[in-house]
Amino acid sequence: MNNSFNHIISIAPMVDRTDRHFRYFARLLTKNTLLYTEMITAQAIINGDRKKLLDFSPIENPIALQIAGSNPEELYKAVKIAEEWNYDEINLNAGCPSDRVSGNMMGASLMAYPELIAEMISSMKSATKKPVTVKHRIGISSSKVTSSFMPYGSFHDFEHLSDFMSIINKAAPDRNIIHARIAILEGLSPKENRDIPPLNYDMVYAIKKEFTNSIIEINGGIKTLDDIHEHLTHVDSVMIGREAYSNPAFMARFDSLYNCQTLTSLTRRDVIEGFLPYIENLENKGENAHLALSHTIGLFQNQPGSSLWKRLISTPSKGTKSTILRDALDSLPHDVLDKKI
Ligand SMILES: Cc1cc2nc3c(=O)[nH]c(=O)nc-3n(C[C@H](O)[C@H](O)[C@H](O)COP(=O)(O)O)c2cc1C
């Protein structure tokens, strides 16, 4: 089993969120957590601006590239191309319910075709020695997609999920990341489908019990250290999405879960001062510093100064973003800035 960096927590792939700016910022808060890129389609990697899509800073390691696709040959090509960038892991998206993705037979709609998923994983594995993982759901429901594996347009019971796992595991993915919620392909927006229907963690725990040799990572609704501890008694690792983005200080607690490391003495001032050279560098290159700074919006969540921080980083101003950051270090409450996160 290839899980060489032995992570127990990852930050989920999130389009328009987990770009390289956010990942750099996240690294100021946690060193050990595995970071995912946004989903990138295989076709974009083959035909698009590869440098723009795939470049990342070495500080972001360990980092996993998430690819969406449905054609094994295209996935092979995309993974071969990505080899040059030396990602720590390549992940196949088989869990995204977005029309843009599932309508093109990518993401969650692939779950109706587990043999094809297995073929894609095998194809990706033959293109790299790096771990190849897959992210999927506990089931799907669709009024349009049917297949011999899913003749009635849905599967949501444990037996069906177990059959699904047996088929895709023939390709030996290095980890299954399971979002503990059924993907609903029509009738709900992807945003709604991240909260509806309810999570079913027990189903994921039961999968780990049945597939003891598989590395199982659980995803969906994880918000506290206690949640993480509880999940880790059942499965191998956890993936966290929205809570890490909306409350980045949460990430500062993750490294304490590795090898009994003590809690970091990091403060929000350290994080802002750490991000400052990055923002200055973007400005010097004429790049979009506003976008990078927008990812820090939740840094003061639930703290005095939160509204001021949001206002400072989002209000257009004549000064540069790095000046705004320096000013923020003066104007935000110092006790909050200097308190351990
Ligand atoms: C804005 C946004 C974009 C997302 N984009 C992706 C994506 O590109 N690929 C993917 O597999 N999942 C994507 N997801 C789903 C997350 O990876 C994750 O599975 C989901 O948010 C549930 O985890 P959470 O409850 O910890 O947020 C996205 C979620 C959000 C909120």
Short mmCIF file of C-alpha atoms and ligand atoms in Angstrom, two decimals:
data_model
loop_
_atom_site.label_atom_id
_atom_site.label_comp_id
_atom_site.label_asym_id
_atom_site.label_seq_id
_atom_site.Cartn_x
_atom_site.Cartn_y
_atom_site.Cartn_z
CA MET A 1 0.00 0.00 0.00
CA ASN A 2 1.58 3.27 -1.08
CA ASN A 3 0.82 5.94 1.50
CA SER A 4 4.38 7.12 1.84
CA PHE A 5 3.81 10.47 3.51
CA ASN A 6 1.54 8.88 6.11
CA HIS A 7 -0.81 11.79 6.44
CA ILE A 8 -3.89 11.57 8.63
CA ILE A 9 -5.53 14.85 7.59
CA SER A 10 -6.02 16.40 4.19
CA ILE A 11 -7.60 19.61 2.96
CA ALA A 12 -10.24 18.79 0.34
CA PRO A 13 -10.03 19.78 -3.31
CA MET A 14 -12.26 22.83 -3.74
CA VAL A 15 -12.72 24.71 -7.01
CA ASP A 16 -12.14 28.47 -6.62
CA ARG A 17 -10.76 27.86 -3.12
CA THR A 18 -7.74 25.56 -2.97
CA ASP A 19 -5.65 27.36 -5.56
CA ARG A 20 -1.92 27.81 -5.07
CA HIS A 21 -2.44 31.03 -3.05
CA PHE A 22 -4.68 29.30 -0.54
CA ARG A 23 -2.32 26.34 -0.33
CA TYR A 24 0.63 28.62 0.43
CA PHE A 25 -1.44 30.30 3.13
CA ALA A 26 -2.54 26.91 4.53
CA ARG A 27 1.11 25.85 4.77
CA LEU A 28 1.77 28.72 7.15
CA LEU A 29 -0.71 27.04 9.49
CA THR A 30 0.04 23.33 9.07
CA LYS A 31 3.14 21.55 7.81
CA ASN A 32 2.00 17.90 7.75
CA THR A 33 -1.48 18.12 6.27
CA LEU A 34 -1.87 16.87 2.72
CA LEU A 35 -3.15 19.66 0.46
CA TYR A 36 -5.23 19.09 -2.66
CA THR A 37 -5.38 21.20 -5.78
CA GLU A 38 -8.69 22.29 -7.24
CA MET A 39 -10.12 19.73 -9.65
CA ILE A 40 -8.49 20.04 -13.08
CA THR A 41 -9.86 18.15 -16.07
CA ALA A 42 -7.61 15.77 -17.98
CA GLN A 43 -8.42 17.64 -21.18
CA ALA A 44 -7.33 20.96 -19.65
CA ILE A 45 -4.01 19.42 -18.66
CA ILE A 46 -3.55 17.98 -22.16
CA ASN A 47 -4.66 21.06 -24.13
CA GLY A 48 -4.41 24.00 -21.72
CA ASP A 49 -1.76 26.24 -20.19
CA ARG A 50 0.07 23.58 -18.17
CA LYS A 51 2.32 25.91 -16.27
CA LYS A 52 -0.64 27.96 -15.12
CA LEU A 53 -2.65 24.89 -14.19
CA LEU A 54 0.06 22.78 -12.57
CA ASP A 55 2.78 25.02 -11.12
CA PHE A 56 3.07 25.07 -7.36
CA SER A 57 5.61 26.18 -4.80
CA PRO A 58 7.76 23.54 -3.03
CA ILE A 59 6.42 24.90 0.28
CA GLU A 60 3.05 23.30 -0.66
CA ASN A 61 4.33 19.69 -0.41
CA PRO A 62 2.88 17.26 0.39
CA ILE A 63 0.39 18.05 -2.35
CA ALA A 64 -2.07 15.97 -4.37
CA LEU A 65 -3.33 16.80 -7.85
CA GLN A 66 -7.00 16.07 -8.43
CA ILE A 67 -7.97 15.20 -11.99
CA ALA A 68 -11.46 14.81 -13.47
CA GLY A 69 -12.05 12.77 -16.59
CA SER A 70 -13.73 9.71 -17.99
CA ASN A 71 -11.43 8.55 -20.73
CA PRO A 72 -8.65 6.22 -19.53
CA GLU A 73 -6.31 7.25 -22.34
CA GLU A 74 -6.76 10.94 -21.60
CA LEU A 75 -6.18 10.29 -17.92
CA TYR A 76 -3.00 8.40 -18.78
CA LYS A 77 -1.77 11.34 -20.86
CA ALA A 78 -2.70 13.89 -18.19
CA VAL A 79 -0.90 11.94 -15.46
CA LYS A 80 2.17 11.50 -17.68
CA ILE A 81 2.25 15.25 -18.30
CA ALA A 82 1.84 16.00 -14.58
CA GLU A 83 4.83 13.73 -13.78
CA GLU A 84 7.14 16.62 -14.57
CA TRP A 85 5.61 18.60 -11.68
CA ASN A 86 6.26 15.81 -9.21
CA TYR A 87 3.01 15.89 -7.23
CA ASP A 88 3.01 13.59 -4.20
CA GLU A 89 -0.27 11.96 -5.20
CA ILE A 90 -2.72 11.93 -8.09
CA ASN A 91 -6.42 11.71 -7.29
CA LEU A 92 -9.36 10.81 -9.51
CA ASN A 93 -12.57 12.77 -8.94
CA ALA A 94 -15.52 10.38 -8.84
CA GLY A 95 -17.60 12.33 -6.37
CA CYS A 96 -18.43 15.78 -7.70
CA PRO A 97 -22.16 16.17 -8.49
CA SER A 98 -21.81 19.37 -10.53
CA ASP A 99 -23.69 19.27 -13.86
CA ARG A 100 -20.66 20.70 -15.57
CA VAL A 101 -18.73 17.69 -14.39
CA SER A 102 -21.25 14.86 -14.03
CA GLY A 103 -23.13 15.89 -17.22
CA ASN A 104 -19.91 15.17 -19.09
CA MET A 105 -19.65 11.76 -17.47
CA MET A 106 -17.13 12.85 -14.92
CA GLY A 107 -17.25 13.18 -11.17
CA ALA A 108 -20.06 11.41 -9.32
CA SER A 109 -21.88 10.07 -12.41
CA LEU A 110 -18.88 7.77 -12.87
CA MET A 111 -20.09 5.87 -9.83
CA ALA A 112 -22.64 4.14 -12.09
CA TYR A 113 -19.68 2.62 -13.97
CA PRO A 114 -17.29 1.12 -11.41
CA GLU A 115 -15.55 -1.00 -14.10
CA LEU A 116 -14.68 2.21 -15.93
CA ILE A 117 -13.40 3.79 -12.71
CA ALA A 118 -11.17 0.73 -12.22
CA GLU A 119 -9.93 1.07 -15.78
CA MET A 120 -9.15 4.75 -15.23
CA ILE A 121 -7.29 4.07 -11.98
CA SER A 122 -5.24 1.33 -13.68
CA SER A 123 -4.47 3.65 -16.55
CA MET A 124 -3.38 6.42 -14.17
CA LYS A 125 -1.26 4.00 -12.17
CA SER A 126 0.52 2.85 -15.29
CA ALA A 127 1.55 6.47 -15.93
CA THR A 128 3.13 7.13 -12.52
CA LYS A 129 4.82 5.51 -9.55
CA LYS A 130 3.16 8.03 -7.25
CA PRO A 131 0.08 6.99 -5.22
CA VAL A 132 -3.13 7.13 -7.23
CA THR A 133 -6.23 7.64 -5.11
CA VAL A 134 -9.94 8.06 -5.78
CA LYS A 135 -12.54 10.32 -4.18
CA HIS A 136 -16.13 9.16 -4.31
CA ARG A 137 -19.41 9.16 -2.42
CA ILE A 138 -21.31 6.47 -0.50
CA GLY A 139 -23.86 6.29 -3.31
CA ILE A 140 -25.61 8.28 -6.01
CA SER A 141 -29.11 9.11 -7.12
CA SER A 142 -30.02 10.18 -10.64
CA SER A 143 -33.07 10.33 -12.87
CA LYS A 144 -30.91 10.22 -15.98
CA VAL A 145 -27.92 7.96 -15.41
CA THR A 146 -28.49 4.20 -15.46
CA SER A 147 -26.12 1.33 -16.12
CA SER A 148 -26.01 -2.44 -15.69
CA PHE A 149 -24.42 -1.81 -12.29
CA MET A 150 -27.11 0.74 -11.41
CA PRO A 151 -30.25 -0.18 -13.41
CA TYR A 152 -32.63 1.93 -11.32
CA GLY A 153 -30.74 5.23 -11.37
CA SER A 154 -29.48 5.08 -7.83
CA PHE A 155 -27.60 3.13 -5.24
CA HIS A 156 -27.62 3.92 -1.60
CA ASP A 157 -27.46 0.69 0.37
CA PHE A 158 -24.36 -0.82 1.92
CA GLU A 159 -24.36 -3.95 -0.26
CA HIS A 160 -24.29 -1.87 -3.42
CA LEU A 161 -21.48 0.32 -2.06
CA SER A 162 -19.57 -2.78 -1.06
CA ASP A 163 -19.95 -4.20 -4.62
CA PHE A 164 -18.80 -0.84 -5.98
CA MET A 165 -15.71 -0.95 -3.76
CA SER A 166 -14.91 -4.54 -4.75
CA ILE A 167 -14.96 -3.60 -8.43
CA ILE A 168 -12.91 -0.39 -8.22
CA ASN A 169 -10.48 -1.99 -5.78
CA LYS A 170 -9.48 -4.47 -8.48
CA ALA A 171 -7.35 -1.56 -9.70
CA ALA A 172 -5.86 -1.18 -6.20
CA PRO A 173 -6.25 2.56 -5.60
CA ASP A 174 -3.80 3.69 -2.92
CA ARG A 175 -6.58 5.30 -0.92
CA ASN A 176 -10.37 5.67 -1.14
CA ILE A 177 -11.58 9.05 0.05
CA ILE A 178 -15.26 8.66 0.77
CA HIS A 179 -17.58 11.64 1.14
CA ALA A 180 -20.17 10.18 3.51
CA ARG A 181 -23.16 11.50 1.60
CA ILE A 182 -25.06 10.34 -1.49
CA ALA A 183 -24.48 12.42 -4.62
CA ILE A 184 -27.75 13.68 -6.04
CA LEU A 185 -27.14 14.40 -9.68
CA GLU A 186 -30.25 16.38 -10.53
CA GLY A 187 -32.59 18.62 -8.54
CA LEU A 188 -29.99 19.93 -6.09
CA SER A 189 -27.21 22.38 -6.73
CA PRO A 190 -23.70 21.09 -5.89
CA LYS A 191 -23.79 23.53 -2.96
CA GLU A 192 -27.05 22.05 -1.64
CA ASN A 193 -25.70 18.54 -2.17
CA ARG A 194 -22.85 19.30 0.23
CA ASP A 195 -25.41 19.47 3.07
CA ILE A 196 -28.29 17.30 1.80
CA PRO A 197 -28.98 14.39 2.22
CA PRO A 198 -27.63 13.69 5.71
CA LEU A 199 -24.17 12.28 6.28
CA ASN A 200 -23.87 8.59 6.97
CA TYR A 201 -20.50 8.04 8.65
CA ASP A 202 -21.45 4.51 9.76
CA MET A 203 -21.50 3.39 6.14
CA VAL A 204 -17.88 4.52 5.72
CA TYR A 205 -16.84 2.87 8.98
CA ALA A 206 -18.52 -0.36 7.80
CA ILE A 207 -16.59 -0.17 4.52
CA LYS A 208 -13.31 0.05 6.46
CA LYS A 209 -14.34 -3.01 8.48
CA GLU A 210 -15.03 -4.97 5.33
CA PHE A 211 -12.06 -3.72 3.32
CA THR A 212 -9.47 -3.80 6.09
CA ASN A 213 -6.53 -3.68 3.68
CA SER A 214 -7.78 -0.55 1.94
CA ILE A 215 -6.78 2.86 3.21
CA ILE A 216 -10.03 4.67 3.85
CA GLU A 217 -10.29 8.44 4.33
CA ILE A 218 -13.57 9.92 5.47
CA ASN A 219 -14.95 13.27 4.32
CA GLY A 220 -17.97 15.45 5.03
CA GLY A 221 -18.95 17.83 7.83
CA ILE A 222 -15.80 17.46 9.95
CA LYS A 223 -15.41 20.59 12.08
CA THR A 224 -13.56 19.95 15.34
CA LEU A 225 -10.52 18.16 16.74
CA ASP A 226 -12.93 15.89 18.63
CA ASP A 227 -14.62 14.97 15.33
CA ILE A 228 -11.18 14.10 13.91
CA HIS A 229 -10.23 11.97 16.92
CA GLU A 230 -13.52 10.09 16.72
CA HIS A 231 -13.22 9.36 12.98
CA LEU A 232 -9.62 8.20 13.38
CA THR A 233 -10.80 5.43 15.69
CA HIS A 234 -12.73 3.98 12.71
CA VAL A 235 -10.83 4.93 9.55
CA ASP A 236 -7.28 5.79 8.47
CA SER A 237 -7.52 9.49 7.75
CA VAL A 238 -9.88 12.45 7.43
CA MET A 239 -10.43 15.06 4.73
CA ILE A 240 -11.67 18.51 5.69
CA GLY A 241 -13.10 21.05 3.26
CA ARG A 242 -15.24 23.99 4.20
CA GLU A 243 -14.26 24.30 7.85
CA ALA A 244 -10.58 24.65 6.91
CA TYR A 245 -11.45 27.38 4.43
CA SER A 246 -13.92 29.36 6.51
CA ASN A 247 -11.95 29.00 9.77
CA PRO A 248 -8.29 28.60 8.77
CA ALA A 249 -7.07 28.82 12.38
CA PHE A 250 -8.50 25.28 12.72
CA MET A 251 -5.61 24.07 10.55
CA ALA A 252 -3.06 25.30 13.14
CA ARG A 253 -4.20 22.49 15.43
CA PHE A 254 -3.65 19.66 12.95
CA ASP A 255 0.10 19.19 13.39
CA SER A 256 -0.40 18.41 17.08
CA LEU A 257 -2.08 15.18 15.97
CA TYR A 258 1.14 13.86 14.42
CA ASN A 259 3.53 11.94 16.67
CA CYS A 260 2.30 13.74 19.76
CA GLN A 261 3.76 17.04 18.60
CA THR A 262 2.84 19.80 20.99
CA LEU A 263 0.35 22.42 19.92
CA THR A 264 1.97 25.11 17.84
CA SER A 265 2.72 28.48 19.42
CA LEU A 266 1.65 30.17 16.20
CA THR A 267 -0.20 33.50 16.37
CA ARG A 268 -2.28 35.28 13.74
CA ARG A 269 0.48 37.93 13.62
CA ASP A 270 2.97 35.16 12.61
CA VAL A 271 0.61 34.02 9.87
CA ILE A 272 0.08 37.52 8.47
CA GLU A 273 3.82 38.28 8.64
CA GLY A 274 4.49 34.93 6.93
CA PHE A 275 2.06 35.76 4.12
CA LEU A 276 3.35 39.30 3.63
CA PRO A 277 6.44 38.42 1.52
CA TYR A 278 4.23 36.19 -0.63
CA ILE A 279 1.81 39.05 -1.28
CA GLU A 280 4.68 41.46 -1.98
CA ASN A 281 6.17 39.00 -4.43
CA LEU A 282 2.84 38.72 -6.29
CA GLU A 283 2.61 42.51 -6.44
CA ASN A 284 6.16 42.77 -7.76
CA LYS A 285 5.23 40.33 -10.52
CA GLY A 286 2.00 42.25 -11.28
CA GLU A 287 -0.16 39.28 -10.23
CA ASN A 288 -3.54 39.30 -8.51
CA ALA A 289 -2.76 39.85 -4.83
CA HIS A 290 -6.44 40.55 -4.08
CA LEU A 291 -7.38 36.97 -4.96
CA ALA A 292 -4.61 35.59 -2.74
CA LEU A 293 -5.65 37.76 0.19
CA SER A 294 -9.33 36.89 -0.23
CA HIS A 295 -8.51 33.33 0.90
CA THR A 296 -7.58 34.65 4.35
CA ILE A 297 -11.08 36.05 4.95
CA GLY A 298 -11.83 33.68 7.85
CA LEU A 299 -8.53 34.12 9.70
CA PHE A 300 -10.20 35.98 12.57
CA GLN A 301 -13.41 33.94 12.61
CA ASN A 302 -15.12 34.14 16.02
CA GLN A 303 -12.52 36.64 17.25
CA PRO A 304 -12.78 40.36 17.98
CA GLY A 305 -11.48 42.13 14.88
CA SER A 306 -13.09 39.69 12.44
CA SER A 307 -15.28 42.33 10.74
CA LEU A 308 -12.39 44.79 10.59
CA TRP A 309 -10.16 42.14 8.98
CA LYS A 310 -12.80 41.26 6.39
CA ARG A 311 -13.30 44.94 5.60
CA LEU A 312 -9.58 45.66 5.35
CA ILE A 313 -8.82 42.86 2.93
CA SER A 314 -11.90 43.23 0.74
CA THR A 315 -12.35 46.99 0.40
CA PRO A 316 -10.73 48.36 -2.73
CA SER A 317 -8.11 50.90 -1.73
CA LYS A 318 -5.46 52.97 -3.38
CA GLY A 319 -2.65 51.33 -1.41
CA THR A 320 -1.09 47.99 -2.25
CA LYS A 321 -2.33 44.84 -0.54
CA SER A 322 0.97 44.52 1.30
CA THR A 323 0.47 48.02 2.74
CA ILE A 324 -3.01 46.98 3.84
CA LEU A 325 -1.54 43.95 5.59
CA ARG A 326 1.04 46.08 7.40
CA ASP A 327 -1.64 48.56 8.45
CA ALA A 328 -3.80 45.68 9.65
CA LEU A 329 -1.03 44.64 12.03
CA ASP A 330 -1.39 48.07 13.65
CA SER A 331 -5.15 48.39 13.65
CA LEU A 332 -6.31 44.90 14.69
CA PRO A 333 -6.62 44.19 18.43
CA HIS A 334 -3.08 43.26 19.54
CA ASP A 335 -4.23 40.75 22.13
CA VAL A 336 -5.97 38.77 19.35
CA LEU A 337 -3.03 39.13 16.97
CA ASP A 338 -0.56 37.86 19.57
CA LYS A 339 -2.69 35.14 21.15
CA LYS A 340 -1.70 31.54 20.37
CA ILE A 341 -4.09 30.17 17.78
C1 LIG B 1 -16.46 25.58 -3.15
C2 LIG B 1 -16.29 24.09 -3.22
C3 LIG B 1 -15.67 23.51 -4.31
C4 LIG B 1 -15.49 22.13 -4.38
N1 LIG B 1 -14.79 21.60 -5.42
C5 LIG B 1 -14.50 20.26 -5.42
C6 LIG B 1 -13.62 19.70 -6.38
O1 LIG B 1 -13.03 20.40 -7.22
N2 LIG B 1 -13.39 18.36 -6.36
C7 LIG B 1 -13.98 17.55 -5.41
O2 LIG B 1 -13.74 16.34 -5.42
N3 LIG B 1 -14.80 18.05 -4.49
C8 LIG B 1 -15.05 19.38 -4.44
N4 LIG B 1 -15.79 19.91 -3.44
C9 LIG B 1 -16.29 19.01 -2.38
C10 LIG B 1 -15.26 18.95 -1.23
O3 LIG B 1 -14.03 18.41 -1.68
C11 LIG B 1 -15.80 18.10 -0.07
O4 LIG B 1 -16.00 16.79 -0.52
C12 LIG B 1 -17.12 18.64 0.47
O5 LIG B 1 -17.07 20.05 0.68
C13 LIG B 1 -17.49 17.96 1.81
O6 LIG B 1 -16.50 18.19 2.79
P1 LIG B 1 -16.68 19.32 3.95
O7 LIG B 1 -18.01 19.05 4.59
O8 LIG B 1 -15.52 19.10 4.88
O9 LIG B 1 -16.65 20.65 3.26
C14 LIG B 1 -15.97 21.29 -3.34
C15 LIG B 1 -16.59 21.88 -2.24
C16 LIG B 1 -16.73 23.26 -2.15
C17 LIG B 1 -17.38 23.87 -0.92
#
